[in-house]
Amino acid sequence: MATQPLTAVRTASPSYQAYQILHLAYVVAPIVAGLDKFFHFLVNWNQYLSPLVTQTLPIAPQTFMLGVGVIEIAAGLLVAFMPAVGAWVVGAWLCGIILNLLSIPGYFDVALRDFGLALGAFALARLASEFDTRARA
């Protein structure tokens, strides 16, 4: 009876495959969302900025959203190269977005969606502690 190498068994496991799916998703999604803050192909992102936030900003809301785009791109790259750290950053960022959305009437559904995304990011962080070889190096 032939035995499979440990790496073959590990990469065939559903938990490792879930890690790969989440890793790809949390690299691509923040980078795409961040880039779109500059181009508005997907949506006008300024509509998701709470009036409470815009009233306290020392800069124009559009300028603020460009900064948000840069942070999101950086977060996606952090997940790409350091998923055990980057996933926690993305999850925390999403929690901040949720708080912002909860202060805007009519965006509770988007806040709920982002809560699910935050949970996925936290799950990725936990899986990365097991599967990302850089986390153990």
Coordinates of N, CA and C in Angstrom, one line a residue:
M1 N 0.8 -1.2 0.0 CA 0.0 0.0 0.0 C 0.9 1.2 0.0
A2 N 0.7 2.1 -1.0 CA 1.5 3.3 -1.1 C 0.9 4.4 -0.2
T3 N 1.8 5.1 0.4 CA 1.4 6.3 1.2 C 1.7 7.6 0.5
Q4 N 0.8 8.5 0.7 CA 1.0 9.8 0.1 C 1.9 10.7 1.0
P5 N 2.7 11.5 0.3 CA 3.5 12.4 1.1 C 2.6 13.4 1.9
L6 N 3.1 13.8 3.1 CA 2.4 14.7 3.9 C 1.9 15.9 3.2
T7 N 2.7 16.5 2.3 CA 2.2 17.7 1.6 C 1.1 17.4 0.7
A8 N 1.0 16.3 0.1 CA -0.1 15.9 -0.8 C -1.4 15.8 0.0
V9 N -1.3 15.2 1.2 CA -2.5 15.0 2.0 C -2.9 16.4 2.5
R10 N -2.0 17.2 2.9 CA -2.3 18.5 3.5 C -3.0 19.4 2.4
T11 N -2.4 19.4 1.2 CA -3.0 20.3 0.2 C -4.3 19.8 -0.3
A12 N -4.6 18.5 -0.1 CA -5.9 18.0 -0.6 C -7.0 18.1 0.5
S13 N -6.6 18.6 1.7 CA -7.6 18.8 2.7 C -8.6 19.9 2.5
P14 N -9.8 19.8 2.9 CA -10.8 20.8 2.7 C -10.4 22.1 3.4
S15 N -9.8 22.0 4.6 CA -9.4 23.2 5.3 C -8.3 24.0 4.6
Y16 N -7.3 23.3 4.0 CA -6.3 24.0 3.2 C -6.9 24.6 2.0
Q17 N -7.8 23.9 1.3 CA -8.5 24.5 0.2 C -9.3 25.7 0.6
A18 N -10.0 25.7 1.7 CA -10.7 26.9 2.2 C -9.7 28.0 2.5
Y19 N -8.6 27.7 3.0 CA -7.5 28.7 3.2 C -7.1 29.4 1.9
Q20 N -6.9 28.6 0.9 CA -6.5 29.1 -0.4 C -7.6 30.0 -1.0
I21 N -8.9 29.6 -0.9 CA -10.0 30.4 -1.4 C -10.0 31.7 -0.7
L22 N -10.0 31.7 0.6 CA -10.1 32.9 1.4 C -8.9 33.8 1.1
H23 N -7.7 33.2 1.0 CA -6.5 34.0 0.8 C -6.6 34.8 -0.6
L24 N -7.0 34.1 -1.6 CA -7.2 34.7 -2.9 C -8.3 35.8 -2.8
A25 N -9.4 35.5 -2.2 CA -10.5 36.5 -2.1 C -10.0 37.8 -1.3
Y26 N -9.3 37.6 -0.2 CA -8.9 38.8 0.6 C -7.7 39.5 0.1
V27 N -7.1 38.9 -1.0 CA -6.0 39.7 -1.7 C -6.7 40.5 -2.8
V28 N -7.6 39.9 -3.6 CA -8.2 40.5 -4.7 C -9.2 41.6 -4.3
A29 N -10.1 41.3 -3.4 CA -11.2 42.2 -3.1 C -10.7 43.5 -2.6
P30 N -9.8 43.6 -1.6 CA -9.4 44.9 -1.1 C -8.7 45.7 -2.2
I31 N -7.9 45.0 -3.0 CA -7.1 45.7 -4.1 C -8.1 46.3 -5.1
V32 N -9.1 45.5 -5.5 CA -10.1 45.9 -6.5 C -10.9 47.1 -5.9
A33 N -11.3 46.9 -4.7 CA -12.1 48.0 -4.0 C -11.3 49.3 -3.9
G34 N -10.0 49.1 -3.5 CA -9.1 50.2 -3.3 C -8.9 51.0 -4.7
L35 N -8.6 50.2 -5.7 CA -8.4 50.8 -7.0 C -9.6 51.5 -7.5
D36 N -10.8 51.0 -7.2 CA -12.0 51.6 -7.7 C -12.3 52.9 -7.0
K37 N -11.7 53.1 -5.8 CA -11.9 54.4 -5.2 C -11.4 55.6 -6.1
F38 N -10.5 55.2 -7.0 CA -9.9 56.2 -7.9 C -10.7 56.3 -9.2
F39 N -11.4 55.2 -9.6 CA -12.0 55.2 -11.0 C -13.5 55.1 -10.9
H40 N -14.1 54.7 -9.8 CA -15.6 54.6 -9.7 C -16.2 53.8 -10.8
F41 N -15.6 52.7 -11.2 CA -16.2 51.8 -12.2 C -17.4 51.0 -11.5
L42 N -17.2 50.6 -10.3 CA -18.1 49.7 -9.6 C -19.3 50.5 -9.0
V43 N -18.9 51.6 -8.3 CA -19.9 52.4 -7.6 C -19.3 53.7 -7.2
N44 N -20.1 54.7 -6.9 CA -19.6 55.9 -6.3 C -19.4 55.7 -4.8
W45 N -18.2 55.5 -4.4 CA -17.9 55.1 -3.0 C -18.2 56.2 -2.0
N46 N -18.3 57.4 -2.5 CA -18.5 58.5 -1.6 C -19.9 58.4 -0.9
Q47 N -20.8 57.7 -1.5 CA -22.1 57.6 -0.9 C -22.1 56.7 0.4
Y48 N -21.0 55.9 0.5 CA -20.9 55.1 1.7 C -20.2 55.8 2.9
L49 N -19.9 57.0 2.7 CA -19.2 57.8 3.8 C -20.2 58.5 4.6
S50 N -20.2 58.2 5.9 CA -21.2 58.8 6.8 C -21.2 60.3 6.9
P51 N -22.3 61.0 6.9 CA -22.3 62.4 7.1 C -21.6 62.8 8.4
L52 N -21.6 62.0 9.4 CA -20.9 62.2 10.6 C -19.4 62.3 10.4
V53 N -18.9 61.5 9.5 CA -17.5 61.5 9.2 C -17.2 62.7 8.3
T54 N -18.0 63.0 7.3 CA -17.7 64.1 6.4 C -17.7 65.4 7.1
Q55 N -18.5 65.5 8.1 CA -18.6 66.8 8.9 C -17.3 67.0 9.7
T56 N -16.6 65.9 10.1 CA -15.5 66.1 11.0 C -14.2 66.0 10.2
L57 N -14.2 65.8 8.9 CA -13.0 65.6 8.1 C -12.4 67.0 7.9
P58 N -11.1 67.1 8.0 CA -10.4 68.4 7.6 C -10.1 68.5 6.1
I59 N -10.4 67.4 5.4 CA -10.2 67.4 3.9 C -11.5 67.1 3.2
A60 N -11.5 67.2 1.9 CA -12.7 66.9 1.1 C -13.0 65.4 1.2
P61 N -14.2 65.0 1.2 CA -14.6 63.6 1.2 C -13.9 62.8 0.1
Q62 N -13.9 63.3 -1.1 CA -13.2 62.6 -2.2 C -11.8 62.3 -1.9
T63 N -11.1 63.3 -1.3 CA -9.7 63.1 -1.0 C -9.5 62.1 0.1
F64 N -10.4 62.1 1.0 CA -10.4 61.0 2.1 C -10.6 59.7 1.5
M65 N -11.5 59.5 0.5 CA -11.8 58.2 -0.1 C -10.6 57.8 -0.9
L66 N -9.8 58.7 -1.5 CA -8.6 58.3 -2.2 C -7.6 57.7 -1.2
G67 N -7.5 58.3 0.0 CA -6.7 57.7 1.0 C -7.2 56.4 1.5
V68 N -8.5 56.2 1.5 CA -9.0 54.9 1.9 C -8.6 53.9 0.8
G69 N -8.7 54.3 -0.5 CA -8.3 53.4 -1.5 C -6.8 52.9 -1.4
V70 N -5.9 53.8 -1.1 CA -4.5 53.5 -0.9 C -4.4 52.5 0.3
I71 N -5.1 52.7 1.4 CA -5.1 51.8 2.5 C -5.6 50.4 2.1
E72 N -6.7 50.4 1.4 CA -7.2 49.1 1.0 C -6.3 48.3 0.1
I73 N -5.6 49.0 -0.9 CA -4.6 48.4 -1.7 C -3.5 47.8 -0.9
A74 N -3.0 48.6 0.1 CA -1.9 48.2 0.9 C -2.4 47.0 1.8
A75 N -3.6 47.0 2.2 CA -4.1 45.9 3.0 C -4.2 44.6 2.2
G76 N -4.6 44.7 1.0 CA -4.7 43.5 0.1 C -3.3 43.0 -0.2
L77 N -2.3 43.8 -0.4 CA -0.9 43.4 -0.6 C -0.4 42.8 0.7
L78 N -0.8 43.3 1.9 CA -0.3 42.7 3.1 C -0.9 41.3 3.3
V79 N -2.1 41.1 2.9 CA -2.7 39.8 2.9 C -2.0 38.8 2.0
A80 N -1.6 39.4 0.8 CA -0.9 38.6 -0.2 C 0.4 38.0 0.4
F81 N 1.2 38.9 1.1 CA 2.5 38.5 1.5 C 2.6 38.1 3.0
M82 N 1.7 38.5 3.8 CA 1.7 38.1 5.2 C 0.2 37.9 5.6
P83 N -0.4 36.8 5.2 CA -1.8 36.6 5.4 C -2.1 36.5 6.9
A84 N -1.2 36.0 7.7 CA -1.5 35.8 9.1 C -1.7 37.2 9.8
V85 N -1.1 38.2 9.3 CA -1.2 39.6 9.8 C -2.2 40.4 9.0
G86 N -2.1 40.3 7.7 CA -3.0 41.1 6.8 C -4.4 40.8 7.0
A87 N -4.8 39.5 7.3 CA -6.2 39.2 7.4 C -6.8 39.9 8.7
W88 N -6.0 40.0 9.7 CA -6.5 40.7 10.9 C -6.7 42.2 10.6
V89 N -5.8 42.7 9.8 CA -5.9 44.1 9.4 C -7.1 44.4 8.6
V90 N -7.4 43.5 7.6 CA -8.6 43.6 6.8 C -9.8 43.5 7.6
G91 N -9.8 42.5 8.5 CA -11.0 42.3 9.4 C -11.3 43.5 10.3
A92 N -10.2 44.1 10.8 CA -10.4 45.3 11.7 C -10.9 46.4 10.8
W93 N -10.3 46.6 9.6 CA -10.7 47.7 8.7 C -12.2 47.5 8.4
L94 N -12.7 46.3 8.1 CA -14.1 46.0 7.8 C -15.0 46.4 9.0
C95 N -14.5 46.2 10.2 CA -15.2 46.5 11.4 C -15.4 48.1 11.5
G96 N -14.4 48.8 11.1 CA -14.5 50.3 11.0 C -15.5 50.7 10.0
I97 N -15.5 50.0 8.9 CA -16.5 50.3 7.8 C -17.9 50.0 8.3
I98 N -18.0 49.0 9.0 CA -19.4 48.6 9.6 C -19.9 49.7 10.5
L99 N -19.0 50.2 11.4 CA -19.4 51.3 12.3 C -19.8 52.6 11.5
N100 N -19.1 52.9 10.4 CA -19.4 54.0 9.5 C -20.8 53.7 8.9
L101 N -21.0 52.5 8.4 CA -22.3 52.2 7.7 C -23.5 52.3 8.7
L102 N -23.3 51.9 9.9 CA -24.4 51.8 10.9 C -24.9 53.2 11.2
S103 N -24.1 54.3 10.9 CA -24.5 55.6 11.2 C -25.2 56.3 9.9
I104 N -25.4 55.5 8.9 CA -26.1 55.9 7.7 C -27.4 55.2 7.6
P105 N -28.6 55.8 7.7 CA -29.8 55.1 7.5 C -29.9 54.5 6.1
G106 N -30.4 53.2 6.1 CA -30.6 52.6 4.8 C -29.4 51.8 4.3
Y107 N -28.3 51.7 5.1 CA -27.1 50.9 4.7 C -26.9 49.7 5.7
F108 N -27.9 49.4 6.4 CA -27.7 48.3 7.4 C -27.4 46.9 6.7
D109 N -28.0 46.7 5.5 CA -27.8 45.5 4.7 C -26.3 45.4 4.3
V110 N -25.7 46.5 3.9 CA -24.3 46.5 3.5 C -23.4 46.3 4.7
A111 N -23.8 46.9 5.9 CA -23.1 46.6 7.1 C -23.1 45.1 7.5
L112 N -24.3 44.5 7.3 CA -24.4 43.1 7.6 C -23.5 42.3 6.7
R113 N -23.5 42.6 5.4 CA -22.6 41.9 4.4 C -21.1 42.1 4.8
D114 N -20.7 43.3 5.2 CA -19.4 43.6 5.7 C -19.0 42.8 7.0
F115 N -20.0 42.6 7.8 CA -19.8 41.8 9.0 C -19.4 40.3 8.6
G116 N -20.1 39.8 7.6 CA -19.8 38.5 7.1 C -18.4 38.5 6.5
L117 N -18.0 39.5 5.8 CA -16.7 39.6 5.2 C -15.6 39.7 6.3
A118 N -15.9 40.5 7.4 CA -15.0 40.6 8.5 C -14.8 39.2 9.1
L119 N -15.8 38.4 9.3 CA -15.7 37.1 9.9 C -14.9 36.2 9.0
G120 N -15.0 36.3 7.7 CA -14.2 35.6 6.7 C -12.7 36.0 6.8
A121 N -12.5 37.2 7.0 CA -11.1 37.7 7.2 C -10.5 37.1 8.5
F122 N -11.2 37.1 9.5 CA -10.7 36.6 10.8 C -10.5 35.1 10.7
A123 N -11.4 34.4 9.9 CA -11.2 32.9 9.7 C -9.9 32.7 8.9
L124 N -9.7 33.6 7.9 CA -8.4 33.5 7.1 C -7.2 33.6 8.0
A125 N -7.3 34.6 8.9 CA -6.1 34.8 9.8 C -5.9 33.6 10.7
R126 N -6.9 32.9 11.1 CA -6.7 31.7 11.9 C -6.2 30.6 11.1
L127 N -6.7 30.4 9.9 CA -6.2 29.4 9.0 C -4.7 29.7 8.6
A128 N -4.4 30.9 8.4 CA -3.0 31.3 8.0 C -2.0 30.9 9.1
S129 N -2.5 30.9 10.3 CA -1.6 30.5 11.4 C -1.2 29.0 11.3
E130 N -2.0 28.3 10.6 CA -1.7 26.9 10.4 C -1.0 26.6 9.0
F131 N -1.5 27.3 8.0 CA -1.1 26.9 6.6 C -0.1 27.8 6.0
D132 N 0.1 29.1 6.5 CA 1.1 29.9 5.9 C 2.5 29.6 6.5
T133 N 3.3 29.1 5.7 CA 4.7 28.7 6.2 C 5.5 29.9 6.7
R134 N 5.2 31.1 6.1 CA 6.0 32.2 6.6 C 5.6 32.6 8.0
A135 N 4.4 32.3 8.4 CA 4.0 32.6 9.8 C 4.7 31.8 10.8
R136 N 5.3 30.6 10.4 CA 6.0 29.8 11.4 C 7.5 29.9 11.2
A137 N 7.9 30.7 10.2 CA 9.4 30.8 9.9 C 10.1 31.7 10.9

